[in-house]
Coordinates of N, CA and C and ligand atoms in Angstrom, one line a residue:
M1104 N 74.7 151.5 170.0 CA 74.9 150.3 170.8 C 75.6 150.7 171.9
K1105 N 75.0 150.6 173.1 CA 75.5 150.8 174.5 C 75.9 149.6 175.1
T1106 N 77.0 149.5 175.5 CA 77.6 148.1 176.0 C 78.0 148.2 177.3
L1107 N 77.5 147.3 178.2 CA 77.9 147.3 179.6 C 78.7 146.1 179.8
V1108 N 79.8 146.2 180.5 CA 80.8 145.1 180.7 C 81.0 144.8 182.3
L1109 N 80.2 143.7 182.8 CA 80.0 143.3 184.2 C 81.3 142.3 184.4
I1110 N 82.4 142.7 185.0 CA 83.5 141.8 185.4 C 83.2 141.2 186.6
A1111 N 83.2 139.9 186.8 CA 83.1 139.1 188.1 C 84.3 138.3 188.3
H1112 N 85.4 138.8 188.9 CA 86.5 137.9 189.4 C 86.7 138.2 190.8
P1113 N 86.7 137.1 191.7 CA 86.9 137.3 193.2 C 88.1 137.8 193.5
N1114 N 89.2 137.6 192.7 CA 90.6 138.2 193.2 C 91.2 138.8 191.9
M1115 N 90.7 140.1 191.5 CA 91.4 140.8 190.4 C 92.7 141.2 190.6
G1116 N 93.3 141.3 192.1 CA 94.7 141.4 192.1 C 95.4 140.4 191.8
A1117 N 95.0 139.1 191.7 CA 95.9 137.8 191.3 C 95.6 137.6 190.0
S1118 N 94.7 138.2 189.3 CA 94.2 137.8 188.0 C 95.3 138.2 186.8
K1119 N 95.5 137.5 185.9 CA 96.3 137.9 184.8 C 95.4 138.1 183.6
V1120 N 94.6 137.2 183.3 CA 93.8 137.3 182.1 C 92.6 138.3 182.0
N1121 N 91.8 138.1 183.2 CA 90.8 139.2 183.3 C 91.2 140.6 183.4
R1122 N 92.3 140.5 184.0 CA 92.9 142.0 184.3 C 93.5 142.6 182.8
A1123 N 94.0 141.6 182.1 CA 94.6 142.0 180.8 C 93.4 142.6 179.9
W1124 N 92.2 141.8 180.1 CA 91.0 141.9 179.1 C 90.4 143.3 179.5
R1125 N 90.5 143.5 180.8 CA 89.8 144.7 181.6 C 90.6 146.0 180.9
D1126 N 91.9 145.9 181.0 CA 92.7 146.8 180.6 C 92.7 147.2 179.2
A1127 N 92.4 146.2 178.5 CA 92.2 146.3 176.9 C 90.9 147.2 176.4
I1128 N 90.0 147.0 177.3 CA 88.6 147.7 177.0 C 88.5 149.0 177.8
A1129 N 89.5 149.2 178.6 CA 89.3 150.4 179.6 C 89.0 151.6 178.9
E1130 N 89.7 152.0 177.7 CA 89.5 153.1 176.9 C 88.3 153.0 175.8
S1131 N 87.8 151.8 175.7 CA 86.6 151.7 174.9 C 85.3 152.4 175.3
D1132 N 84.5 152.5 174.3 CA 83.1 153.2 174.7 C 82.4 152.2 175.4
V1133 N 82.5 151.7 176.6 CA 81.7 150.8 177.1 C 81.7 151.1 178.6
T1134 N 80.6 150.7 179.2 CA 80.5 151.1 180.9 C 81.1 149.9 181.4
L1135 N 82.1 150.0 182.2 CA 82.9 149.0 182.8 C 82.6 149.0 184.4
R1136 N 82.1 147.7 184.8 CA 81.8 147.5 186.2 C 82.2 146.4 186.8
E1137 N 83.2 146.5 187.8 CA 83.7 145.2 188.4 C 83.0 145.0 189.8
L1138 N 82.1 143.9 189.6 CA 81.2 143.5 190.6 C 81.7 143.3 192.1
Y1139 N 83.0 142.7 192.0 CA 83.5 142.5 193.2 C 84.0 143.6 193.8
A1140 N 84.4 144.6 193.2 CA 85.0 145.9 193.7 C 83.8 146.9 194.1
V1141 N 82.8 146.7 193.4 CA 81.5 147.7 193.8 C 80.8 147.0 195.0
Y1142 N 80.8 145.7 195.1 CA 80.0 145.1 196.1 C 80.9 144.2 197.2
P1143 N 82.0 144.7 197.7 CA 82.9 143.9 198.6 C 82.3 143.2 199.7
N1144 N 81.0 143.7 200.2 CA 80.4 143.0 201.2 C 79.2 142.1 200.7
G1145 N 79.3 142.0 199.3 CA 78.1 141.1 198.6 C 76.7 141.6 198.6
C1146 N 76.5 142.9 199.1 CA 75.1 143.5 199.1 C 74.8 144.0 197.8
I1147 N 74.1 143.5 196.8 CA 73.9 144.1 195.6 C 72.9 145.2 195.5
D1148 N 73.1 146.3 194.9 CA 72.0 147.3 194.8 C 71.2 146.8 193.4
V1149 N 70.1 146.3 193.8 CA 69.3 145.6 192.7 C 68.8 146.8 191.8
A1150 N 68.2 147.8 192.3 CA 67.6 148.7 191.6 C 68.7 149.6 190.5
K1151 N 69.9 149.7 191.2 CA 71.0 150.2 190.3 C 71.4 149.4 189.2
E1152 N 71.4 148.1 189.6 CA 71.9 147.1 188.5 C 70.9 147.0 187.4
Q1153 N 69.5 146.8 187.8 CA 68.5 147.0 186.7 C 68.4 148.1 185.9
E1154 N 68.6 149.3 186.6 CA 68.7 150.6 185.9 C 69.9 150.5 184.7
L1155 N 71.1 149.9 185.2 CA 72.1 149.7 184.4 C 71.8 148.9 183.0
L1156 N 71.1 147.6 183.4 CA 70.8 146.8 182.2 C 69.8 147.6 181.4
L1157 N 68.9 148.4 182.0 CA 68.0 149.0 181.1 C 68.6 150.1 180.1
S1158 N 69.7 150.6 180.5 CA 70.2 151.7 179.8 C 71.3 151.2 178.9
H1159 N 71.4 149.9 178.6 CA 72.6 149.4 177.7 C 71.9 148.3 176.8
D1160 N 72.5 148.0 175.5 CA 71.8 147.2 174.7 C 72.4 145.9 174.6
R1161 N 73.9 146.0 175.0 CA 74.7 144.6 175.0 C 75.2 144.4 176.4
I1162 N 75.0 143.2 177.0 CA 75.7 143.1 178.2 C 76.6 141.9 178.2
V1163 N 77.8 142.4 178.6 CA 79.1 141.4 178.6 C 79.4 140.8 180.0
F1164 N 79.2 139.7 180.3 CA 79.5 138.9 181.5 C 81.0 138.4 181.3
Q1165 N 81.9 139.1 181.9 CA 83.3 138.7 181.7 C 83.8 138.1 183.1
H1166 N 84.1 136.8 183.1 CA 84.5 136.1 184.4 C 85.4 134.9 184.0
P1167 N 86.2 134.6 185.1 CA 86.9 133.1 184.9 C 85.9 132.1 185.1
F1168 N 86.0 130.9 184.4 CA 85.2 129.7 184.6 C 85.5 129.2 185.9
Y1169 N 84.4 129.0 186.8 CA 84.6 128.4 188.0 C 83.7 127.2 187.9
W1170 N 84.4 126.1 188.3 CA 83.5 124.7 188.3 C 82.5 124.8 187.3
Y1171 N 83.0 125.1 186.0 CA 82.0 125.1 184.9 C 80.9 126.0 184.8
S1172 N 81.2 127.1 185.7 CA 80.0 128.1 185.9 C 80.7 129.4 186.2
V1173 N 79.8 130.3 186.9 CA 80.3 131.5 187.0 C 80.8 131.6 188.6
P1174 N 81.5 132.7 188.9 CA 81.9 132.9 190.3 C 80.6 133.3 191.1
P1175 N 80.6 133.0 192.5 CA 79.6 133.1 193.1 C 78.8 134.4 193.3
L1176 N 79.6 135.6 193.1 CA 78.8 136.9 193.3 C 78.1 137.2 191.9
L1177 N 78.5 136.5 190.7 CA 77.7 136.7 189.4 C 76.5 135.8 189.6
K1178 N 76.5 134.8 190.3 CA 75.4 133.8 190.3 C 74.3 134.6 191.3
Q1179 N 74.9 135.2 192.3 CA 73.9 135.9 193.2 C 73.3 137.1 192.4
Y1180 N 74.0 137.8 191.5 CA 73.7 138.7 190.6 C 72.4 138.3 189.8
F1181 N 72.6 137.1 189.1 CA 71.6 136.5 188.3 C 70.3 136.3 189.3
D1182 N 70.5 135.7 190.5 CA 69.5 135.5 191.3 C 68.7 136.7 191.8
E1183 N 69.4 137.8 192.1 CA 68.8 139.0 192.6 C 68.3 139.9 191.6
V1184 N 69.3 140.1 190.6 CA 68.9 141.3 189.6 C 67.7 140.9 188.6
L1185 N 67.8 139.5 188.0 CA 66.9 139.2 187.0 C 65.6 138.6 187.6
T1186 N 64.9 139.6 188.0 CA 63.5 139.2 189.0 C 62.4 139.0 188.0
Y1187 N 61.4 138.3 188.7 CA 60.2 138.1 188.1 C 59.6 139.6 188.0
G1188 N 58.9 139.7 186.9 CA 58.2 141.1 186.3 C 59.2 142.1 185.8
F1189 N 60.5 141.7 186.0 CA 61.5 142.6 185.5 C 62.1 141.8 184.2
A1190 N 62.6 140.6 184.5 CA 63.4 139.9 183.4 C 62.6 138.7 182.8
Y1191 N 61.6 138.3 183.6 CA 60.9 137.2 183.2 C 59.5 137.3 183.7
G1192 N 58.5 136.3 183.4 CA 57.3 136.0 184.0 C 56.3 137.4 183.4
E1193 N 55.3 137.6 184.2 CA 54.2 138.6 183.9 C 54.9 139.9 183.8
G1194 N 54.8 140.6 182.8 CA 55.5 141.9 182.6 C 57.0 142.0 182.6
G1195 N 57.5 140.9 182.6 CA 59.0 140.7 182.8 C 59.6 140.6 181.4
D1196 N 59.5 141.8 180.6 CA 60.2 141.7 179.3 C 61.1 142.9 179.1
K1197 N 61.4 143.4 180.1 CA 62.4 144.6 180.1 C 63.8 144.4 179.6
L1198 N 64.2 143.3 179.3 CA 65.4 142.8 178.8 C 65.4 142.5 177.4
S1199 N 64.0 142.4 177.0 CA 63.8 141.7 175.6 C 64.6 142.3 174.5
G1200 N 65.2 141.6 173.8 CA 66.0 142.0 172.5 C 67.4 142.6 173.1
K1201 N 67.9 142.6 174.2 CA 69.2 143.1 174.6 C 70.0 141.7 174.2
E1202 N 71.4 142.0 174.1 CA 72.4 140.9 173.9 C 73.1 140.6 175.0
W1203 N 73.3 139.3 175.0 CA 74.0 138.6 176.4 C 75.3 138.1 175.7
I1204 N 76.4 138.4 176.2 CA 77.7 137.9 176.0 C 78.4 137.2 177.1
E1205 N 78.7 136.1 177.0 CA 79.6 135.5 178.0 C 81.0 135.7 177.4
A1206 N 82.0 136.2 178.4 CA 83.4 136.3 178.1 C 84.2 135.5 179.2
I1207 N 84.7 134.4 178.8 CA 85.2 133.4 179.6 C 86.7 133.1 179.5
T1208 N 87.3 133.0 180.6 CA 88.8 132.5 180.7 C 88.6 131.1 181.4
C1209 N 89.2 130.2 180.8 CA 89.3 128.7 181.2 C 90.8 128.4 181.4
G1210 N 90.9 127.7 182.5 CA 92.3 127.0 183.0 C 92.5 125.8 182.0
G1211 N 91.3 125.2 181.7 CA 91.5 123.9 180.9 C 92.0 124.2 179.5
P1212 N 92.8 123.4 178.9 CA 93.2 123.5 177.2 C 92.0 123.4 176.6
E1213 N 91.8 123.9 175.3 CA 90.8 123.7 174.4 C 90.4 122.1 174.2
P1214 N 91.3 121.2 174.0 CA 91.1 119.9 173.7 C 90.4 119.2 174.9
S1215 N 90.6 119.8 176.1 CA 89.9 119.0 177.4 C 88.4 119.2 177.2
Y1216 N 87.9 120.3 176.5 CA 86.5 120.7 176.3 C 85.9 120.0 174.9
Q1217 N 86.1 118.6 175.0 CA 85.6 117.9 173.9 C 85.2 116.6 174.3
V1218 N 84.4 115.8 173.5 CA 84.0 114.7 173.7 C 85.2 113.8 173.9
G1219 N 85.4 113.2 175.0 CA 86.6 112.3 175.1 C 87.7 113.0 175.9
G1220 N 87.6 114.4 175.9 CA 88.6 115.3 176.7 C 88.2 115.1 178.1
Y1221 N 89.1 115.5 179.1 CA 89.1 115.4 180.6 C 87.9 116.1 181.1
N1222 N 87.4 117.2 180.4 CA 86.2 117.9 181.0 C 85.0 117.3 180.3
R1223 N 85.1 116.3 179.3 CA 83.9 115.6 178.9 C 82.9 116.3 177.8
Y1224 N 82.7 117.6 178.2 CA 81.8 118.3 177.5 C 82.3 119.7 176.7
T1225 N 81.7 120.1 175.8 CA 82.2 121.5 175.2 C 81.8 122.6 176.3
T1226 N 82.5 123.7 176.1 CA 81.9 125.1 176.8 C 80.5 125.4 176.6
S1227 N 80.3 125.1 175.2 CA 79.0 125.5 174.7 C 77.9 124.6 175.3
E1228 N 78.2 123.3 175.6 CA 77.3 122.5 176.2 C 77.1 123.0 177.9
L1229 N 78.3 123.2 178.4 CA 78.4 123.5 179.7 C 77.7 124.9 180.0
L1230 N 77.5 125.9 179.1 CA 76.9 127.0 179.2 C 75.5 127.0 179.0
R1231 N 74.9 125.9 178.8 CA 73.5 125.7 178.5 C 72.6 126.5 179.7
P1232 N 72.8 126.2 181.0 CA 72.1 127.0 182.0 C 72.0 128.4 181.6
I1233 N 73.1 129.0 181.3 CA 73.2 130.5 181.1 C 72.6 130.9 180.0
E1234 N 72.6 130.1 178.8 CA 72.0 130.4 177.6 C 70.5 130.2 177.8
A1235 N 69.9 129.3 178.8 CA 68.7 129.1 179.0 C 68.3 130.4 179.7
T1236 N 69.0 130.8 180.6 CA 68.6 132.1 181.5 C 68.5 133.4 180.5
A1237 N 69.5 133.4 179.5 CA 69.3 134.5 178.6 C 68.0 134.4 177.7
N1238 N 67.7 133.1 177.4 CA 66.7 133.0 176.7 C 65.3 133.3 177.3
L1239 N 65.3 132.9 178.7 CA 64.0 133.2 179.4 C 63.9 134.8 179.6
C1240 N 65.0 135.4 179.7 CA 64.9 136.8 179.6 C 64.7 137.5 178.4
Q1241 N 64.3 136.8 177.3 CA 64.1 137.1 176.0 C 65.3 137.8 175.5
M1242 N 66.6 137.4 175.9 CA 67.6 138.2 175.5 C 68.4 137.3 174.4
L1243 N 69.2 138.0 173.6 CA 69.9 137.2 172.5 C 71.3 136.7 172.9
F1244 N 71.4 135.4 173.1 CA 72.6 134.9 173.8 C 73.6 134.9 172.5
R1245 N 74.6 135.6 172.5 CA 75.7 135.6 171.4 C 76.5 134.7 171.6
A1246 N 77.4 134.3 170.5 CA 78.5 133.4 170.8 C 79.4 133.8 171.6
P1247 N 79.8 132.9 172.8 CA 80.7 133.4 174.0 C 81.9 133.5 173.2
F1248 N 82.6 134.4 173.9 CA 84.2 134.7 173.7 C 85.0 133.8 174.7
V1249 N 85.6 132.9 174.3 CA 86.4 132.0 175.4 C 87.8 131.8 175.1
A1250 N 88.6 131.9 176.2 CA 90.0 131.8 176.0 C 90.3 130.5 176.8
Y1251 N 91.1 129.7 176.3 CA 91.4 128.2 177.0 C 92.8 128.3 177.4
G1252 N 93.1 127.5 178.2 CA 94.5 127.2 178.6 C 95.1 128.4 179.1
V1253 N 94.5 129.3 179.8 CA 94.9 130.5 180.0 C 96.0 130.6 181.1
L1254 N 96.2 129.5 181.9 CA 97.3 129.4 182.8 C 98.7 129.3 182.2
R1255 N 98.7 129.1 180.9 CA 100.1 129.0 180.1 C 100.2 129.8 179.1
L1256 N 99.6 130.8 179.1 CA 99.4 132.0 178.0 C 100.8 132.7 178.0
S1257 N 101.4 132.7 176.7 CA 102.4 133.6 176.6 C 102.0 135.1 176.7
A1258 N 103.0 136.0 176.8 CA 102.7 137.3 176.9 C 102.1 137.9 175.5
E1259 N 102.6 137.2 174.4 CA 102.0 137.5 173.1 C 100.6 137.0 173.1
D1260 N 100.5 135.7 173.5 CA 99.0 135.2 173.3 C 98.1 136.0 174.2
L1261 N 98.5 136.3 175.5 CA 97.9 137.2 176.4 C 97.3 138.5 175.6
A1262 N 98.4 139.1 174.9 CA 97.9 140.4 174.3 C 96.9 140.1 173.0
R1263 N 97.3 139.1 172.5 CA 96.2 138.7 171.5 C 94.9 138.4 171.9
T1264 N 94.7 137.6 173.0 CA 93.4 137.3 173.4 C 92.7 138.9 173.9
A1265 N 93.5 139.7 174.5 CA 93.0 140.8 174.9 C 92.4 141.7 173.6
E1266 N 93.3 141.7 172.6 CA 93.0 142.5 171.5 C 91.6 142.1 170.8
A1267 N 91.7 140.8 170.7 CA 90.5 140.0 170.1 C 89.1 140.1 170.8
Y1268 N 89.4 140.2 172.3 CA 88.3 140.5 173.1 C 87.7 141.8 172.8
R1269 N 88.5 142.9 172.7 CA 88.2 144.1 172.6 C 87.4 144.4 171.2
K1270 N 88.0 143.9 170.3 CA 87.4 143.7 168.9 C 86.1 143.1 168.8
Y1271 N 86.0 142.0 169.5 CA 84.7 141.1 169.6 C 83.6 141.9 170.3
I1272 N 83.8 142.4 171.5 CA 82.6 143.1 172.1 C 82.2 144.4 171.4
S1273 N 83.3 145.0 170.7 CA 82.7 146.2 170.0 C 82.3 146.0 168.7
D1274 N 82.0 144.8 168.2 CA 81.7 144.5 166.9 C 80.2 144.8 166.9
P1275 N 79.8 145.6 166.1 CA 78.3 146.0 166.0 C 77.5 144.9 165.3
N1276 N 78.2 143.9 164.6 CA 77.5 143.2 163.7 C 77.6 141.7 164.0
L1277 N 77.5 141.3 165.3 CA 77.6 140.0 165.6 C 76.3 139.3 165.2
D1278 N 76.5 138.0 164.7 CA 75.4 137.3 163.8 C 74.1 137.3 164.7
I1279 N 73.1 138.2 164.2 CA 71.8 138.0 165.1 C 71.0 137.2 164.5
S1280 N 71.3 136.5 163.5 CA 70.3 135.6 162.9 C 70.6 134.1 163.5
T1281 N 71.6 133.9 164.1 CA 71.9 132.4 164.7 C 72.4 132.7 166.2
P1282 N 71.7 133.3 166.9 CA 72.0 133.4 168.4 C 72.2 132.0 169.0
G1283 N 73.3 132.1 169.7 CA 73.5 130.7 170.4 C 74.2 129.6 169.6
K1284 N 74.3 129.8 168.3 CA 74.8 128.7 167.4 C 76.3 129.0 167.2
L1285 N 76.6 130.2 167.1 CA 78.1 130.4 166.7 C 78.9 130.1 168.0
F1286 N 80.1 129.8 167.9 CA 81.0 129.9 169.0 C 82.4 130.3 168.8
A1287 N 82.5 131.5 169.1 CA 83.8 132.2 169.0 C 84.7 131.7 170.0
K1288 N 85.9 131.6 169.5 CA 86.9 131.0 170.5 C 88.3 131.5 170.2
F1289 N 89.0 131.5 171.2 CA 90.6 131.9 171.0 C 91.3 130.8 171.6
S1290 N 92.3 130.3 171.1 CA 93.1 129.2 171.7 C 94.5 129.6 171.4
Q1291 N 95.5 128.9 172.2 CA 96.9 129.0 171.9 C 97.1 128.4 170.5
S1292 N 97.8 129.1 169.6 CA 98.3 128.3 168.3 C 99.8 128.5 168.0
Ligands
FMN655 C1 87.4 127.8 192.4 C2 87.9 127.6 190.9 C3 87.3 126.8 189.9 C4 87.9 126.8 188.7 N1 87.1 126.1 187.8 C5 87.5 126.0 186.5 C6 86.8 125.2 185.6 O1 85.6 124.7 185.7 N2 87.3 125.1 184.2 C7 88.5 125.7 183.9 O2 88.8 125.4 182.9 N3 89.2 126.4 184.8 C8 88.8 126.4 186.0 N4 89.5 127.3 187.1 C9 90.7 128.0 186.6 C10 90.1 129.6 186.1 O3 89.3 129.5 185.3 C11 91.5 130.3 185.9 O4 92.3 130.3 187.0 C12 91.2 131.6 185.4 O5 90.3 131.6 184.3 C13 92.4 132.4 185.2 O6 92.0 133.8 184.8 P1 92.7 135.0 185.7 O7 94.2 135.0 185.2 O8 92.0 136.2 185.1 O9 92.6 134.8 187.1 C14 88.9 127.4 188.3 C15 89.7 128.1 189.1 C16 89.2 128.4 190.6 C17 89.9 129.2 191.5

């Protein structure tokens, strides 16, 4: 199982959680790619990115939750890299069977992502467009790994999320029978 981790954080220098997660997997057997560092001018090398997708089995998109979605460069990546004839449409089955994992950090606390909470919807519901994207690409949308309330994480909890993240993305046996049904999460306890 070859894993590609695509990190999309517009300001890694100021990041606490995404940086800790990156550091936790730096020594793992994964290909680590920080999109904002690779493409500071926003010009994505589509052929290179498609080649990387082809040569890996599990794709992890690690990013902060931005307006219930992804940071702009990652949206641009979806728009430009997941092309017709490659990822979907006629002949577009090149990503078929590969795994898609969302690894997300949320400023909002877990109870806010519930019916009645101030964010109104669960992260699972809010991630539907991304799940649908994976589905159209014939990819297996695995249970997202989500950390909530990250602005107030203690050093211990930060270390715990990072270790849990490392374990999660290196687990070879994520449930393949129920893609999109599971919802792994980490919250302060
Ligand atoms: C433009 C912007 C939009 C954000 N949108 C959300 C959001 O929709 N939901 C949420 O829980 N947090 C949101 N946040 C908070 C970030 O998710 C949070 O700062 C980030 O996950 C912290 O991770 P880091 O320590 O790696 O920077 C937003 C932050 C910014 C700057």
